[in-house]
Coordinates of C-alpha atoms in Angstrom, one line a residue:
Chain A
M1 CA 34.5 15.7 -11.6
S2 CA 33.0 16.3 -15.1
N3 CA 31.0 19.4 -15.8
K4 CA 29.8 18.2 -19.1
E5 CA 26.1 18.9 -19.6
W6 CA 23.7 16.1 -20.5
P7 CA 22.2 16.4 -24.0
L8 CA 18.9 18.3 -24.4
W9 CA 15.8 16.4 -25.5
E10 CA 12.5 17.7 -27.0
V11 CA 9.4 16.1 -25.3
F12 CA 6.2 15.2 -27.1
I13 CA 3.2 14.1 -25.1
R14 CA 0.0 12.4 -26.4
S15 CA -3.0 13.3 -24.2
K16 CA -5.9 10.9 -23.4
Q17 CA -8.1 12.9 -25.9
G18 CA -5.6 13.5 -28.6
L19 CA -4.4 11.3 -31.5
N20 CA -1.1 13.2 -32.0
H21 CA 1.9 13.9 -29.8
K22 CA 2.3 17.5 -29.1
H23 CA 5.5 19.3 -28.2
V24 CA 5.5 20.3 -24.6
G25 CA 9.0 21.4 -23.8
S26 CA 12.5 20.1 -23.4
L27 CA 14.8 18.7 -20.7
R28 CA 18.2 17.3 -20.1
A29 CA 19.0 13.6 -19.6
A30 CA 21.9 11.3 -20.0
D31 CA 20.3 8.9 -22.5
E32 CA 16.8 8.2 -24.0
E33 CA 15.5 6.0 -21.2
M34 CA 16.3 8.5 -18.6
A35 CA 14.8 11.2 -20.9
I36 CA 11.5 9.3 -20.8
D37 CA 11.6 8.9 -17.1
N38 CA 12.4 12.6 -16.7
A39 CA 9.7 13.6 -19.1
R40 CA 7.2 11.4 -17.1
D41 CA 8.1 13.2 -13.9
V42 CA 8.3 16.8 -15.4
Y43 CA 5.5 16.7 -17.9
T44 CA 2.9 14.2 -16.9
R45 CA 2.5 14.8 -13.1
R46 CA -1.0 16.1 -13.5
S47 CA -2.2 13.3 -15.8
E48 CA -1.4 15.2 -19.0
G49 CA -0.6 12.2 -21.1
I50 CA -0.6 8.5 -21.9
S51 CA 2.3 8.3 -24.4
I52 CA 5.7 10.2 -24.5
W53 CA 8.1 10.6 -27.4
V54 CA 11.6 12.1 -26.7
V55 CA 13.9 13.4 -29.6
L56 CA 17.4 14.6 -29.2
S57 CA 17.1 18.4 -29.8
S58 CA 20.3 18.2 -32.0
N59 CA 18.3 16.0 -34.4
V60 CA 15.7 18.7 -34.9
F61 CA 16.5 20.8 -38.1
A62 CA 14.6 24.1 -37.8
S63 CA 13.7 26.8 -40.4
D64 CA 15.8 29.9 -40.2
P65 CA 13.8 32.8 -38.6
S66 CA 15.6 35.3 -41.0
E67 CA 14.0 33.5 -43.9
A68 CA 10.5 33.9 -42.5
P69 CA 9.4 36.6 -45.0
E70 CA 10.0 34.5 -48.1
L71 CA 8.8 31.3 -46.4
Y72 CA 5.5 32.4 -44.9
E73 CA 4.4 35.8 -46.1
P74 CA 3.5 34.7 -49.6
S75 CA 0.6 32.7 -48.4
D76 CA -0.8 35.8 -46.5
S77 CA -2.1 37.1 -49.9
K78 CA -3.6 33.8 -51.1
I79 CA -6.9 34.0 -49.2
Y80 CA -8.6 31.8 -51.8
R81 CA -6.9 28.9 -50.2
H82 CA -9.2 29.1 -47.2
P83 CA -12.5 27.4 -48.1
T84 CA -14.7 30.4 -47.4
F85 CA -15.8 31.3 -51.0
Y86 CA -18.8 29.2 -51.4
D87 CA -22.3 29.4 -50.0
V88 CA -23.4 26.7 -47.6
P89 CA -27.0 25.6 -48.4
D90 CA -29.5 26.4 -45.7
E91 CA -30.3 22.7 -45.2
I92 CA -26.9 22.2 -43.8
Q93 CA -27.1 23.6 -40.4
H94 CA -23.9 22.7 -38.7
M95 CA -20.6 23.2 -40.5
Chain B
M1 CA -0.3 -7.1 21.1
N2 CA -2.5 -5.7 18.4
S3 CA -0.8 -7.3 15.3
L4 CA -2.9 -5.5 12.7
F5 CA -2.0 -2.2 14.2
E6 CA 1.7 -3.1 14.6
Y7 CA 2.0 -4.5 11.1
T8 CA 0.3 -1.5 9.4
L9 CA 2.4 0.9 11.5
R10 CA 5.6 -0.8 10.2
L11 CA 4.5 -0.4 6.7
G12 CA 3.4 3.2 7.3
D13 CA 6.6 4.2 9.1
D14 CA 8.8 2.8 6.3
S15 CA 6.9 5.0 3.8
L16 CA 6.9 8.0 6.1
M17 CA 10.7 8.0 6.8
I18 CA 11.9 7.3 3.2
G19 CA 9.5 9.9 2.0
H20 CA 10.8 12.4 4.4
R21 CA 14.4 11.5 3.5
L22 CA 13.6 12.1 -0.3
S23 CA 11.8 15.4 0.5
E24 CA 15.0 16.7 1.9
W25 CA 16.2 16.8 -1.6
C26 CA 13.6 19.3 -2.7
G27 CA 15.4 22.2 -4.1
H28 CA 18.8 20.5 -3.8
G29 CA 18.6 17.9 -6.6
P30 CA 21.6 17.5 -8.9
I31 CA 19.6 18.7 -11.8
L32 CA 16.1 20.2 -12.1
E33 CA 14.6 17.1 -13.7
E34 CA 15.9 14.8 -10.9
D35 CA 14.8 17.3 -8.3
I36 CA 11.2 17.0 -9.6
A37 CA 11.5 13.2 -9.9
M38 CA 12.7 12.8 -6.2
T39 CA 10.0 15.1 -4.9
N40 CA 7.3 13.3 -6.9
I41 CA 8.5 10.0 -5.4
A42 CA 8.7 11.6 -1.9
L43 CA 5.1 12.6 -2.3
D44 CA 4.1 9.0 -3.3
F45 CA 5.6 7.8 -0.1
V46 CA 4.0 10.5 2.0
G47 CA 0.7 9.6 0.4
Q48 CA 1.3 5.9 1.3
A49 CA 2.1 6.8 4.9
T50 CA -1.1 8.9 5.2
S51 CA -3.2 6.0 4.2
L52 CA -1.3 3.3 6.1
L53 CA -1.1 5.4 9.4
E54 CA -4.8 6.3 9.1
L55 CA -5.5 2.6 8.8
A56 CA -3.2 1.8 11.7
G57 CA -5.1 4.2 13.9
K58 CA -8.3 2.6 13.0
F59 CA -6.9 -0.9 13.8
E60 CA -5.6 0.5 17.1
G61 CA -9.1 1.8 18.0
K62 CA -8.0 4.4 20.4
G63 CA -9.1 7.4 18.3
R64 CA -5.5 8.3 17.1
S65 CA -5.5 9.7 13.6
G66 CA -2.8 9.2 10.9
D67 CA -1.6 12.7 11.8
D68 CA -1.4 11.8 15.5
L69 CA 0.7 8.7 14.6
A70 CA 3.0 10.6 12.2
F71 CA 3.6 13.6 14.4
L72 CA 3.1 12.8 18.0
R73 CA 5.0 9.5 18.9
F74 CA 8.3 9.2 20.6
D75 CA 11.3 7.6 18.8
R76 CA 10.9 4.2 20.3
D77 CA 7.3 4.0 19.0
Y78 CA 8.4 4.3 15.3
K79 CA 8.7 0.9 13.7
N80 CA 10.4 1.6 10.4
V81 CA 13.6 -0.4 9.4
L82 CA 16.8 1.3 9.9
L83 CA 17.6 1.4 6.2
V84 CA 15.0 4.1 5.5
E85 CA 16.2 6.5 8.2
Q86 CA 19.8 6.5 6.9
P87 CA 21.0 9.9 5.8
N88 CA 21.0 11.0 2.1
V89 CA 24.7 11.8 2.1
D90 CA 24.9 12.2 -1.7
F91 CA 22.8 11.4 -4.7
G92 CA 24.5 7.9 -5.1
V93 CA 23.9 6.9 -1.5
T94 CA 20.2 8.1 -1.9
M95 CA 19.7 6.1 -5.0
M96 CA 21.3 3.0 -3.5
R97 CA 19.2 3.2 -0.4
Q98 CA 16.1 3.7 -2.6
F99 CA 17.0 0.8 -4.9
L100 CA 17.5 -1.7 -1.9
F101 CA 14.2 -0.6 -0.5
D102 CA 12.2 -0.5 -3.7
A103 CA 13.4 -4.0 -4.6
Y104 CA 11.8 -5.2 -1.4
R105 CA 8.7 -3.1 -1.6
K106 CA 7.7 -4.5 -5.0
P107 CA 7.4 -8.2 -4.1
L108 CA 6.0 -7.2 -0.8
F109 CA 3.1 -5.2 -2.3
E110 CA 2.7 -7.9 -5.0
R111 CA 1.8 -10.3 -2.1
L112 CA -0.2 -7.8 0.0
Q113 CA -2.5 -6.8 -2.9
Y114 CA -4.0 -10.3 -2.3
A115 CA -4.4 -9.9 1.4
S116 CA -7.7 -11.1 2.8
N117 CA -7.7 -7.9 4.8
K118 CA -9.3 -5.7 2.2
E119 CA -8.1 -2.4 3.5
I120 CA -4.4 -3.5 3.5
A121 CA -5.0 -5.1 0.0
A122 CA -6.4 -1.9 -1.4
I123 CA -3.5 0.3 -0.2
A124 CA -1.0 -2.4 -1.6
E125 CA -2.6 -2.5 -4.9
K126 CA -2.5 1.3 -5.3
S127 CA 1.0 1.5 -3.9
L128 CA 2.3 -1.3 -6.2
K129 CA 1.9 0.9 -9.3
E130 CA 3.9 3.7 -7.7
T131 CA 6.5 1.2 -6.4
K132 CA 7.2 -0.3 -9.9
Y133 CA 8.1 3.1 -11.1
H134 CA 10.2 3.8 -8.0
L135 CA 12.2 0.6 -8.6
R136 CA 12.6 1.5 -12.3
H137 CA 13.9 4.9 -11.5
S138 CA 16.3 3.8 -8.7
S139 CA 17.6 0.8 -10.8
E140 CA 18.3 2.9 -13.8
W141 CA 20.3 5.3 -11.6
V142 CA 22.2 2.5 -9.8
I143 CA 23.2 1.0 -13.2
R144 CA 24.3 4.3 -14.7
L145 CA 26.3 5.5 -11.5
G146 CA 27.9 1.9 -11.1
D147 CA 28.7 1.6 -14.8
G148 CA 29.5 5.2 -15.2
T149 CA 32.7 7.1 -14.4
E150 CA 35.4 6.0 -12.1
E151 CA 34.3 8.4 -9.5
S152 CA 30.6 7.5 -9.7
H153 CA 31.5 3.8 -9.5
T154 CA 33.7 4.2 -6.5
R155 CA 31.1 6.3 -4.7
I156 CA 28.1 4.1 -5.3
Q157 CA 30.1 0.9 -4.4
E158 CA 30.9 2.6 -1.1
A159 CA 27.2 3.4 -0.7
L160 CA 26.4 -0.3 -1.3
D161 CA 29.1 -1.4 1.2
N162 CA 27.7 0.9 3.8
L163 CA 24.1 0.2 3.4
W164 CA 24.2 -3.6 2.9
R165 CA 24.2 -4.2 6.6
Y166 CA 20.8 -2.7 6.8
T167 CA 19.1 -4.9 4.3
G168 CA 18.8 -8.1 6.5
E169 CA 16.2 -6.3 8.5
L170 CA 13.9 -5.9 5.6
F171 CA 13.0 -9.6 6.1
Y172 CA 12.6 -9.3 9.9
S173 CA 9.9 -11.6 11.0
D174 CA 8.3 -12.0 14.4
D175 CA 4.9 -12.9 16.1
V176 CA 3.3 -9.8 14.5
D177 CA 3.5 -11.0 10.9
K178 CA 3.4 -14.7 11.8
E179 CA 0.1 -14.1 13.6
L180 CA -1.5 -12.3 10.7
I181 CA -0.3 -15.0 8.2
A182 CA -1.6 -17.7 10.4
A183 CA -5.0 -15.9 10.8
G184 CA -5.1 -15.5 7.0
E185 CA -5.1 -11.6 7.2
I186 CA -2.1 -11.4 4.9
P187 CA -0.5 -13.9 2.5
S188 CA 2.6 -15.9 3.2
M189 CA 5.9 -14.1 2.6
D190 CA 7.7 -17.2 1.3
G191 CA 10.1 -16.4 -1.4
L192 CA 10.0 -12.6 -0.6
E193 CA 13.8 -12.4 0.2
K194 CA 14.7 -14.7 -2.8
E195 CA 12.9 -12.4 -5.2
W196 CA 14.5 -9.4 -3.6
R197 CA 17.9 -11.0 -3.9
Q198 CA 17.3 -11.8 -7.6
T199 CA 16.5 -8.2 -8.4
V200 CA 19.5 -7.0 -6.4
N201 CA 21.8 -9.5 -8.1
E202 CA 20.6 -8.6 -11.6
V203 CA 20.8 -4.8 -11.2
L204 CA 24.1 -4.8 -9.3
A205 CA 25.6 -7.1 -11.9
E206 CA 24.6 -4.8 -14.7
A207 CA 26.0 -1.9 -12.6
T208 CA 29.3 -3.7 -12.3
L209 CA 29.0 -3.4 -8.5
K210 CA 30.1 -6.0 -6.0
I211 CA 28.0 -7.2 -3.1
P212 CA 29.9 -7.0 0.2
E213 CA 31.1 -10.4 1.6
S214 CA 30.2 -9.6 5.2
D215 CA 26.9 -11.1 6.4
W216 CA 26.8 -9.1 9.5
Q217 CA 23.5 -7.3 9.8
F218 CA 21.8 -4.6 12.0
D219 CA 18.3 -4.9 13.2
G220 CA 16.3 -3.1 15.9
G221 CA 14.0 -0.7 13.9
R222 CA 11.0 -3.0 13.9
K223 CA 11.3 -3.1 17.8
G224 CA 11.7 0.7 18.1
M225 CA 15.6 0.6 18.6
H226 CA 16.8 3.2 16.0
S227 CA 20.0 4.7 14.8
E228 CA 20.8 8.2 16.1
H229 CA 19.5 9.6 12.7
L230 CA 15.8 9.1 13.6
G231 CA 15.9 11.7 16.4
Y232 CA 17.1 14.3 14.0
I233 CA 14.3 13.3 11.5
L234 CA 11.7 13.6 14.2
T235 CA 13.0 17.0 15.4
E236 CA 12.2 18.4 12.0
L237 CA 9.2 16.3 11.3
Q238 CA 7.4 17.0 14.6
Y239 CA 8.5 20.5 15.2
M240 CA 5.3 22.2 14.0
Q241 CA 2.9 20.0 15.8
R242 CA 4.9 20.1 19.1
A243 CA 5.4 23.8 18.9
Y244 CA 1.8 24.6 17.9
P245 CA -0.4 21.7 18.9
G246 CA -3.3 21.0 16.6
L247 CA -2.1 23.5 13.9
E248 CA -3.7 23.0 10.5
W249 CA -3.1 24.7 7.2

């Protein structure tokens, strides 16, 4: 008997309201079709979605957490990138 | 004989028993994902059984509820086919049993959704969507296990050899269905077996599995003559209602 584990898949679900597929979790499956079936059973049982993407986790290249300071911290001091430095005319009531 | 009652009971008991068998996998699936899948499917079947047995009770007109029919009959009064009460044994046997049954249920519900009897038609239409997914799930597994490793192939071929003799009964026909077809309550079942056989041939060919040559077939379930396995199912299924009559939670 083989004890080899099935590959890991990342699951993305598009909800009825949303336009984008959102990452919801991961699961194991032998191939892409079974991954879709498993994702349907694991992640859409409560009508969470109308479309599923699965991606082999090994195909996801992630940023290195140890590089977080140089990658993300510089933007913390650039508050001018947020559009909050202008006055909204009174006539515009809802922004 | 009340044919509407009897016919609905047969459909309901098929769903009840195969749903119960699948529910036995809860917490024992080969992997977490499959555990959830089988439990989902089990709940689909228990849901179908609830609607069908409730309707059967209405057709009978003696005040029995769906729960009364599910939990308080004796073994001879259950009318499911023998296939659905066969034990799970292992994942391969369970998937093969499921596949042989789903391949029959899909064309059956495709016909019944157009039944003149609106209540049967409504349940069939709802169940058909579930059944299409069940068939997809069980077919995919039969193909992967058949065309998988040497061990998975040997074991699922053995499952097919053992279960094949229970498949003839899926097309059992007697005065019950003939009367309903003649009365126009349900549509003709012409071509049902042919469609089943076509699905079975296609999937088993892709799975590199061989259909047994023996044509010898069991029957009896539709007449209440069951294999010894049903008694064990009923012991578990009925325990609570027998021990604590009327218990609700």
